[in-house]
GROMACS .gro file of C-alpha atoms in nm:
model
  340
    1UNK     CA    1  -4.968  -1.875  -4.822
    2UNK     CA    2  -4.797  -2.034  -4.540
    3UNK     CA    3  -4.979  -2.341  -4.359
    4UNK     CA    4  -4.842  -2.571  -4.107
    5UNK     CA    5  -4.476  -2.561  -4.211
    6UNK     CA    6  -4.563  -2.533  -4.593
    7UNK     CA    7  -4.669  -2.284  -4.829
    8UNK     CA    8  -4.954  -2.316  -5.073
    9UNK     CA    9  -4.937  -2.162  -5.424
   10UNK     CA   10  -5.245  -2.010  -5.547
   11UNK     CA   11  -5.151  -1.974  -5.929
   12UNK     CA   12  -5.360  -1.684  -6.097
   13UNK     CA   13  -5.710  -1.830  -6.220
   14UNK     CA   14  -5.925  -1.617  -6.463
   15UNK     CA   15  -6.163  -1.411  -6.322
   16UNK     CA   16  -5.946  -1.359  -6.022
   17UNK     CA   17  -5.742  -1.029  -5.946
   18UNK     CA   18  -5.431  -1.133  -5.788
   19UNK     CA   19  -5.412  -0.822  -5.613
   20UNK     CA   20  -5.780  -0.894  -5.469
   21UNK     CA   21  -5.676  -1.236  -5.384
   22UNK     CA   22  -5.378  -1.149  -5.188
   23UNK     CA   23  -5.613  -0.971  -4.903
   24UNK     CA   24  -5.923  -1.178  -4.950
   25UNK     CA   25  -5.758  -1.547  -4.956
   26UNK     CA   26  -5.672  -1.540  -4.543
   27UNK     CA   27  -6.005  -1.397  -4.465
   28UNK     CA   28  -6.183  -1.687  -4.636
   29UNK     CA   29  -5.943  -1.929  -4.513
   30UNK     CA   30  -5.932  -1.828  -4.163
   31UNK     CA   31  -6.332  -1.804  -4.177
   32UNK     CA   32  -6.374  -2.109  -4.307
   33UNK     CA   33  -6.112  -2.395  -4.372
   34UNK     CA   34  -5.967  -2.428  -4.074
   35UNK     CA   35  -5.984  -2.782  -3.837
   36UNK     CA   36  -5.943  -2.807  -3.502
   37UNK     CA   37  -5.715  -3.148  -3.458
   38UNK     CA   38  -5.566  -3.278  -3.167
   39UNK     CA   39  -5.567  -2.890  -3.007
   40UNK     CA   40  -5.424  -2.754  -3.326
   41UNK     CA   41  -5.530  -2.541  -3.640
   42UNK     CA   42  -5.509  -2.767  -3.904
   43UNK     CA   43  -5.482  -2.662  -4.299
   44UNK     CA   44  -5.492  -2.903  -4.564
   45UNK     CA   45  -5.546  -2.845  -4.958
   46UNK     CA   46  -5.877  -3.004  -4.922
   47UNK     CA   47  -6.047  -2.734  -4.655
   48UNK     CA   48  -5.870  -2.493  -4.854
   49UNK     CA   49  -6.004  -2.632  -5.140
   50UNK     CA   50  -6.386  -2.624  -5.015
   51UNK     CA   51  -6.369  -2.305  -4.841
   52UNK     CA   52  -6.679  -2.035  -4.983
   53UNK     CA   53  -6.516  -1.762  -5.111
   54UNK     CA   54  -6.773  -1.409  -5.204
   55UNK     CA   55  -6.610  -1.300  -5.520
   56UNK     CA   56  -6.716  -0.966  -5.722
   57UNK     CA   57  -6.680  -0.828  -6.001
   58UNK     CA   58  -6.305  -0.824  -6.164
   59UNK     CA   59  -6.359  -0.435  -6.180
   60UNK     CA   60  -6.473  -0.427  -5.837
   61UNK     CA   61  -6.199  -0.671  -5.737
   62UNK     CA   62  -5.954  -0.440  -5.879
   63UNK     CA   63  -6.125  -0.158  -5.688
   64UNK     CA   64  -6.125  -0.339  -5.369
   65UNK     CA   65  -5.766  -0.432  -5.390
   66UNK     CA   66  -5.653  -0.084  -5.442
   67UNK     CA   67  -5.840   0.133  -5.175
   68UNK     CA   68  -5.674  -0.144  -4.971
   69UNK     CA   69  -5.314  -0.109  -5.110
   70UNK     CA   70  -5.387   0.247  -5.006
   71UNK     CA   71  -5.521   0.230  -4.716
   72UNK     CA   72  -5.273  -0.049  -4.590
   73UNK     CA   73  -5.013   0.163  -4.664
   74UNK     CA   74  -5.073   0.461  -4.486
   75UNK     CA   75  -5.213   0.221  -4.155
   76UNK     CA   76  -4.803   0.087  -4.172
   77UNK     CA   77  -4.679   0.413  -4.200
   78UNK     CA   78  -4.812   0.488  -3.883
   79UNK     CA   79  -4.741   0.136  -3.755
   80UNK     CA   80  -4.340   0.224  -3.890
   81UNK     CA   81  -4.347   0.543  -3.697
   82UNK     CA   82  -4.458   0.398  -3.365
   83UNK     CA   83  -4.179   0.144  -3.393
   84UNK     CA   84  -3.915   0.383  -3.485
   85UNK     CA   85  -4.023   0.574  -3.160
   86UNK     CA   86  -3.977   0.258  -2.960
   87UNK     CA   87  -3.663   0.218  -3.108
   88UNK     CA   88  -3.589   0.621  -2.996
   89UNK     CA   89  -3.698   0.515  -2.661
   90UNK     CA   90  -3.509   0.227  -2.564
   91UNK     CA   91  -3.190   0.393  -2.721
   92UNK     CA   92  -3.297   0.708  -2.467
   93UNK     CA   93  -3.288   0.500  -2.194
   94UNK     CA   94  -3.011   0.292  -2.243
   95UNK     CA   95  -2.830   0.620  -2.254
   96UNK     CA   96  -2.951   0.730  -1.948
   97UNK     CA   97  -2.892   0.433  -1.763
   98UNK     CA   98  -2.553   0.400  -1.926
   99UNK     CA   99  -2.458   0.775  -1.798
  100UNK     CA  100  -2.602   0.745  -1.505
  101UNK     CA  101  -2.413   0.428  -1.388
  102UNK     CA  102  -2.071   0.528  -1.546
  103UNK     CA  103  -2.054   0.885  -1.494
  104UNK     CA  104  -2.320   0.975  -1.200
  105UNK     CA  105  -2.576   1.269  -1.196
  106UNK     CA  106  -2.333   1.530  -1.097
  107UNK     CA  107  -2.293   1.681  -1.460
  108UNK     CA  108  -2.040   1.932  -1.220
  109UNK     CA  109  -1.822   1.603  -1.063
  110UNK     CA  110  -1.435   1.668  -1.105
  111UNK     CA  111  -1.387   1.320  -1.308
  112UNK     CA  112  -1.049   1.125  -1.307
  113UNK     CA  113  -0.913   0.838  -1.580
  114UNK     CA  114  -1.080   0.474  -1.458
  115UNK     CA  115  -0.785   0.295  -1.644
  116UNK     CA  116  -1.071   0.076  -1.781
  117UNK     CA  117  -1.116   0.147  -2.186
  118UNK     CA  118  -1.477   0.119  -2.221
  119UNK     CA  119  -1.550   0.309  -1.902
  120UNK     CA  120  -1.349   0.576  -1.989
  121UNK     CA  121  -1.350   0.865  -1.743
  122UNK     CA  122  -1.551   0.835  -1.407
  123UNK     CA  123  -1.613   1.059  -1.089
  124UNK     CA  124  -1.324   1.150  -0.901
  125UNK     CA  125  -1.455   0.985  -0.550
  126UNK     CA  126  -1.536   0.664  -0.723
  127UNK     CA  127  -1.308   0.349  -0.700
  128UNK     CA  128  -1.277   0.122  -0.989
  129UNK     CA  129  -1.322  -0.274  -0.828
  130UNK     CA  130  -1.274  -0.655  -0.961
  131UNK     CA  131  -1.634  -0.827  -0.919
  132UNK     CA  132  -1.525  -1.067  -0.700
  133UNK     CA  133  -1.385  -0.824  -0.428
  134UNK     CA  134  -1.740  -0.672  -0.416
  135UNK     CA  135  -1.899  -1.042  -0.389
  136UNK     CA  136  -1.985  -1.251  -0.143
  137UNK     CA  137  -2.083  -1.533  -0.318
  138UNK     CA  138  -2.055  -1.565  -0.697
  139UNK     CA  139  -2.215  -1.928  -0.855
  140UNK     CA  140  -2.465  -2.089  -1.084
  141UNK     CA  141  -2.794  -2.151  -1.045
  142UNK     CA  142  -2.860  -2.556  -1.078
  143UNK     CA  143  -2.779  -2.700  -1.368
  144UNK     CA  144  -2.948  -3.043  -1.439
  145UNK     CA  145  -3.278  -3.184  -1.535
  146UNK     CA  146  -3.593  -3.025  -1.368
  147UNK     CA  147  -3.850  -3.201  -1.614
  148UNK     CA  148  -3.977  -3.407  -1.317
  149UNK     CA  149  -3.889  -3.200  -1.038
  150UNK     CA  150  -4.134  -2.896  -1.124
  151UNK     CA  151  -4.417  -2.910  -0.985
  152UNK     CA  152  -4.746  -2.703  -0.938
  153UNK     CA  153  -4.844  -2.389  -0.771
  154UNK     CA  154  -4.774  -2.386  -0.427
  155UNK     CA  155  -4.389  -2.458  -0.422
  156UNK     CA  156  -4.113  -2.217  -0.458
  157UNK     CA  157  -4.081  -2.016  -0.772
  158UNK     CA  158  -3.831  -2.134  -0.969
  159UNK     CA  159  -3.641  -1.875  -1.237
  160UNK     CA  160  -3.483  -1.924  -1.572
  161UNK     CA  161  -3.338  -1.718  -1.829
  162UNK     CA  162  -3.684  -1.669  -1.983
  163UNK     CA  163  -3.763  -1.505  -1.706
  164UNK     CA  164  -3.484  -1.260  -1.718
  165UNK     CA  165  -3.541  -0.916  -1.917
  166UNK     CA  166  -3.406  -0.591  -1.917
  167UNK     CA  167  -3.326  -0.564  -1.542
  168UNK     CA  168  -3.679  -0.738  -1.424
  169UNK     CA  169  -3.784  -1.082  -1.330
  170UNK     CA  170  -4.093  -1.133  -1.536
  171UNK     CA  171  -4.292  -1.439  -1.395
  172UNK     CA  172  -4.520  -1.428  -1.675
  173UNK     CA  173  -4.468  -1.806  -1.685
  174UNK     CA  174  -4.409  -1.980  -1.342
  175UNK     CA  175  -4.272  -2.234  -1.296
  176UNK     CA  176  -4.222  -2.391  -0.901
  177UNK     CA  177  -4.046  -2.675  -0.747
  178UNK     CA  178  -4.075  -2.853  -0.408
  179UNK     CA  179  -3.958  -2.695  -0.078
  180UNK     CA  180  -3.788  -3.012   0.015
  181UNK     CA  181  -3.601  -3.006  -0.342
  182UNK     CA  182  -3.496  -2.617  -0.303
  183UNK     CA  183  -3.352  -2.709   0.042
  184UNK     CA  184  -3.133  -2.946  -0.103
  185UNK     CA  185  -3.005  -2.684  -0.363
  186UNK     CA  186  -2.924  -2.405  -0.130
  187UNK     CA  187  -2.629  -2.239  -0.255
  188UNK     CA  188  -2.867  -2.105  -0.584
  189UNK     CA  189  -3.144  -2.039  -0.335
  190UNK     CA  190  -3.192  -1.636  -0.434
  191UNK     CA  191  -3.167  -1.380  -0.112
  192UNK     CA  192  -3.318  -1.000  -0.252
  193UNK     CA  193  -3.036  -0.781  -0.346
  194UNK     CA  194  -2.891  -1.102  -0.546
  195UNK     CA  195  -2.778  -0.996  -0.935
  196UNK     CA  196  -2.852  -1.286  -1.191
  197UNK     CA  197  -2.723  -1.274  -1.510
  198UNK     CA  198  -2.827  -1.524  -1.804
  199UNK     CA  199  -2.566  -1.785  -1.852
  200UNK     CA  200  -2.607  -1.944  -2.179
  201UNK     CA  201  -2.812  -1.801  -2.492
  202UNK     CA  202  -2.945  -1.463  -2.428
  203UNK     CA  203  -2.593  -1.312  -2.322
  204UNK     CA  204  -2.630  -0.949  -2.171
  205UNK     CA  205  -2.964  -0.992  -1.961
  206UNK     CA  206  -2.957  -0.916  -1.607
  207UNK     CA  207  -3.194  -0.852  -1.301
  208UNK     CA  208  -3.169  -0.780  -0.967
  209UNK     CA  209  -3.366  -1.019  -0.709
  210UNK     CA  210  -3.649  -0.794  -0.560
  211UNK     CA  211  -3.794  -0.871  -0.196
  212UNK     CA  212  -4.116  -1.120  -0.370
  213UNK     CA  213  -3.860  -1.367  -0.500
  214UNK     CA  214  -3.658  -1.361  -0.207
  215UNK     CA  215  -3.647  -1.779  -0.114
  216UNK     CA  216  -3.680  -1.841  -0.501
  217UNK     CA  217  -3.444  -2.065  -0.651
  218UNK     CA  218  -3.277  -2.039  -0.989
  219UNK     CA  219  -3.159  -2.303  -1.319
  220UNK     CA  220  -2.869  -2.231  -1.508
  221UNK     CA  221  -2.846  -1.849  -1.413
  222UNK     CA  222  -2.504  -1.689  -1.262
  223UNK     CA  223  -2.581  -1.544  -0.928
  224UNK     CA  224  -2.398  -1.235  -0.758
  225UNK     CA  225  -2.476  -1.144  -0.354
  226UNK     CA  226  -2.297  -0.834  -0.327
  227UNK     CA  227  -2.127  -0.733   0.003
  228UNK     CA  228  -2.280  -0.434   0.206
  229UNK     CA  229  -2.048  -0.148   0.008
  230UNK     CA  230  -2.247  -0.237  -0.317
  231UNK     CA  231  -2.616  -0.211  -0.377
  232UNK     CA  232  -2.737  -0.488  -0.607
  233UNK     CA  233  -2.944  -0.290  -0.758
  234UNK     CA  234  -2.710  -0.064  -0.899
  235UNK     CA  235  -2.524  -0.363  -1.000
  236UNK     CA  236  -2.807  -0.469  -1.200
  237UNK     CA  237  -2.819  -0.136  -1.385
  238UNK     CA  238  -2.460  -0.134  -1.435
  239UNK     CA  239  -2.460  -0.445  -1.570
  240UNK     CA  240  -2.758  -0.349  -1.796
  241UNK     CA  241  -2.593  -0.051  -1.927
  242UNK     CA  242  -2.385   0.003  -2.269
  243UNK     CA  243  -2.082  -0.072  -2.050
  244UNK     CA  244  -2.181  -0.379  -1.845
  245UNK     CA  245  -2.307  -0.525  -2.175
  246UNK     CA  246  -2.017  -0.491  -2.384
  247UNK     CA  247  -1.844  -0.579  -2.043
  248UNK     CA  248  -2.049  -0.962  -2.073
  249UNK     CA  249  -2.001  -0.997  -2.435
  250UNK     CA  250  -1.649  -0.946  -2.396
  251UNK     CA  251  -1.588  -1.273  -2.141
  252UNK     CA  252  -1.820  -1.536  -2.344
  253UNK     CA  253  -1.743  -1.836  -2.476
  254UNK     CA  254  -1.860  -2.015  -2.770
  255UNK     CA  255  -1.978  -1.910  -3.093
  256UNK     CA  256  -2.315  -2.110  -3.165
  257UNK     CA  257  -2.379  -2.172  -2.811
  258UNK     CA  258  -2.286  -1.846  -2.625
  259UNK     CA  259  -2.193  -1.913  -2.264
  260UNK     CA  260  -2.030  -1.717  -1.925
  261UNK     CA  261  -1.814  -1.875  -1.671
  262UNK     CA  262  -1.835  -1.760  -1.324
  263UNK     CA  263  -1.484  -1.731  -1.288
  264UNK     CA  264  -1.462  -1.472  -1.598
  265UNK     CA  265  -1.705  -1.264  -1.417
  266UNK     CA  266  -1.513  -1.254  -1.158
  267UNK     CA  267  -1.263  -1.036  -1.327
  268UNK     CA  268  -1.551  -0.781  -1.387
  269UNK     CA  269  -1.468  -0.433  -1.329
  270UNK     CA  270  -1.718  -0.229  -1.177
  271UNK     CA  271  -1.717   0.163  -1.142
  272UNK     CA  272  -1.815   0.169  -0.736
  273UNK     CA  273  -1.954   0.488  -0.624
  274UNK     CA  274  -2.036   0.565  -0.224
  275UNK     CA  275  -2.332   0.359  -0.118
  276UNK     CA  276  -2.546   0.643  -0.027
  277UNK     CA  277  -2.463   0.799  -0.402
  278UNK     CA  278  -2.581   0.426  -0.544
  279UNK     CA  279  -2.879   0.461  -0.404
  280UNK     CA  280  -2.950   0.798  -0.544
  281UNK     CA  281  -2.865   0.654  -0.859
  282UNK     CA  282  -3.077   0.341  -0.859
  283UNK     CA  283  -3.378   0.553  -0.776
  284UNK     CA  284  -3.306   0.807  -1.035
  285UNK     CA  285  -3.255   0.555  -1.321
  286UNK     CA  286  -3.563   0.338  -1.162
  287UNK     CA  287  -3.769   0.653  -1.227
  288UNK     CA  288  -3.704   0.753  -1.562
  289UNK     CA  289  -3.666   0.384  -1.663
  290UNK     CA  290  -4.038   0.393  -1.570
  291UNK     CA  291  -4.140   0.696  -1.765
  292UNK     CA  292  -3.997   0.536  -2.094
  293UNK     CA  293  -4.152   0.241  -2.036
  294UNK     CA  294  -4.469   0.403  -1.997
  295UNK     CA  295  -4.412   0.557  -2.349
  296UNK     CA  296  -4.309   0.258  -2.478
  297UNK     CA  297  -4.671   0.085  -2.369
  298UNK     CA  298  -4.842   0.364  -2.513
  299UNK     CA  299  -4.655   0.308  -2.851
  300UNK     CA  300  -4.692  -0.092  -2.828
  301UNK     CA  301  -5.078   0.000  -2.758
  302UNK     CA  302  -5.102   0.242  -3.029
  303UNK     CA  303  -4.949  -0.050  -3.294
  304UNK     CA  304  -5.180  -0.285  -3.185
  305UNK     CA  305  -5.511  -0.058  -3.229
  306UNK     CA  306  -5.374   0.008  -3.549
  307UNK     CA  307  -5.304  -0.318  -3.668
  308UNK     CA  308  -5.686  -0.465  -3.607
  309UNK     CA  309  -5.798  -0.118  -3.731
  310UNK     CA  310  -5.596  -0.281  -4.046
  311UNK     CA  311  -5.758  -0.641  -4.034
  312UNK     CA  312  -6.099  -0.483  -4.004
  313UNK     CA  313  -6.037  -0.247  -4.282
  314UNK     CA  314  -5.898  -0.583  -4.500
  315UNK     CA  315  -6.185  -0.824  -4.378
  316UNK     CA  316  -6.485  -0.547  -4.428
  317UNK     CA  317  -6.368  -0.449  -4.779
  318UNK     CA  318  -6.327  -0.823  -4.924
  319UNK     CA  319  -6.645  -0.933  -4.787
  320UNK     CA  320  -6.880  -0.601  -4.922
  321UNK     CA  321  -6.944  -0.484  -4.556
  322UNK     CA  322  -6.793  -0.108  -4.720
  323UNK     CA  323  -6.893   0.004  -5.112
  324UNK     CA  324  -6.543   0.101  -5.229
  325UNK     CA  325  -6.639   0.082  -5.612
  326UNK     CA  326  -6.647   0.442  -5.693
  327UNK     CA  327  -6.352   0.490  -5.481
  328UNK     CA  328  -6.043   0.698  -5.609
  329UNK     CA  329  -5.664   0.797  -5.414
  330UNK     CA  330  -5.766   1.107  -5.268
  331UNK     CA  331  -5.462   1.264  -5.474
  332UNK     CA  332  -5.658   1.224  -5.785
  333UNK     CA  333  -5.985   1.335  -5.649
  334UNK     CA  334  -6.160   1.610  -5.844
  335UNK     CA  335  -6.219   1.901  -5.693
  336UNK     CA  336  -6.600   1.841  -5.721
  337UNK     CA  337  -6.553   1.500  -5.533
  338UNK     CA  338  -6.413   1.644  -5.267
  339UNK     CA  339  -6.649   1.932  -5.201
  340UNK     CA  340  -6.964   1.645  -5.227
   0.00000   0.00000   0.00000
């Protein structure tokens, strides 16, 4: 069992079914043995030690431990299935998005050769463009401490790369710095349209600034103000597709410590449709982008239900809140069984 960076061994003790003791030993350790020190759960061998544990019967034990093998099972079968249709979802969109920005919603578009590899083919009317003729403006964010600089709610939101997933600013944690400060650092001071990619780590992340962090200013991020012929928004689904991925894996540096360089994005080349088309394009992808999301909270909700439908199940078997003695796999039920 693993506690506090270690792992305990329980070796098998007579009068003990291992099996049994591999779903009832967190339930009485989590009920009883654990110490709240300095903010944290503490285990030691001691609380473990002196924690009550309710044991049956061996036969019962045995009992116990395989309705809930059983039982377990088929919960995470249902658990796999939910995650293998996230899995189908976010591949679904990312090949809608990827279509989309590459080859437009015209299935019936005359297409030419882009003379880019990885883009292949694109619409005939379409121009194929180096990043930084489409840019205004293409920098970092500030790089340098901000330990002391942050400060509390109000100031102006400040972004990093943890903030940066799958085309959206998520602000789930905020972080702020002064006005004053954010004056002095104006050339990452974010304007909405702006594309930000993630710099160093998470390679491939990208989102576009919407008009609530319009002001905001940015650390360690690599930021992109289009020029009026391209909508950052489509940028930041083209750079969020197959292609744009690939596209930022291709110019990083390092090995351990991945890494882009502003001037390497520069040489991006980016499929440019008419503006009026990249708007149809951003709110297509936008919508169904929304739909599979949707799914994909229904699925994460689903898991979730199921897994503390699983905990219950595990905590009301080991402590005798359900009778599972006479209990058999329903495969080896006799027919009398099953009519009673």
């Amino acid at each position: 069992m693993y506690t506090n960076e270690a792992i305990a061994a329980f070796p098998p003790t007579p009068g003990v079914d291992l099996g049994f003791l591999y779903y009832a030993l967190p339930i009485w350790v989590r009920n009883n043995a654990a110490a709240n020190i300095y903010g944290a759960k503490i285990l030691n061998q001691e609380l473990i030690r002196n924690a009550p544990a309710a044991v049956p019967t061996v036969t019962e034990q045995r009992s116990i431990a395989a309705f809930l093998d059983h039982e377990t099972a088929r919960i995470d079968r249902l658990i796999e299935k939910q995650e293998r249709l996230i899995e189908i979802l976010k591949e679904k969109r990312q090949a809608v998005i990827s279509h989309a920005v590459t080859k437009g919603l015209n299935p019936d578009a005359p297409m030419k050769d882009s003379g880019v590899e990885w883009l292949g083919e694109v619409p005939g009317h379409w121009t194929v463009r180096l990043l930084s003729t489409l840019s205004t403006k293409i920098t970092n964010g500030y790089v340098g401490p901000t330990r002391d600089v942050l400060v509390d709610e109000p100031g102006v939101r400040y972004l990093q790369s943890l903030h940066i997933k799958n085309n959206e600013i998520r602000f789930d944690k905020p972080y702020y710095v002064p006005r004053a400060w954010s004056l002095t650092k104006s050339k990452s001071i974010l304007e909405e349209g702006d594309a930000l990619i993630v710099q160093t780590g998470d390679i491939g992340q990208v989102a576009t600034v919407p008009k609530e962090f319009s002001g905001a200013n940015c650390h360690a991020l690599i930021i992109v103000s289009p020029v009026p012929s391209l909508s950052g928004f489509f940028l930041g689904w083209l750079l969020t597709s197959t292609y744009g991925f690939h596209s930022l894996k291709a110019i990083q540096t390092g090995a351990l410590h991945p890494h882009l360089n502003c001037d390497y994005v520069k040489t991006l080349k980016i499929p440019l449709p008419p503006l009026w088309e990249q708007e149809q394009i951003v709110k297509a992808v936008a919508g169904q982008s929304a739909k599979v999301d949707s799914a994909i909270s229904a699925a994460l909700w689903m898991i979730a239900i199921l897994k503390e439908r699983r905990s219950a199940l595990i905590s009301a078997a080991v402590t005798g809140k359900i009778d599972v003695r006479n209990w058999t796999p329903p495969e080896f039920k006799s027919p009398e069984t099953a009519t009673a």
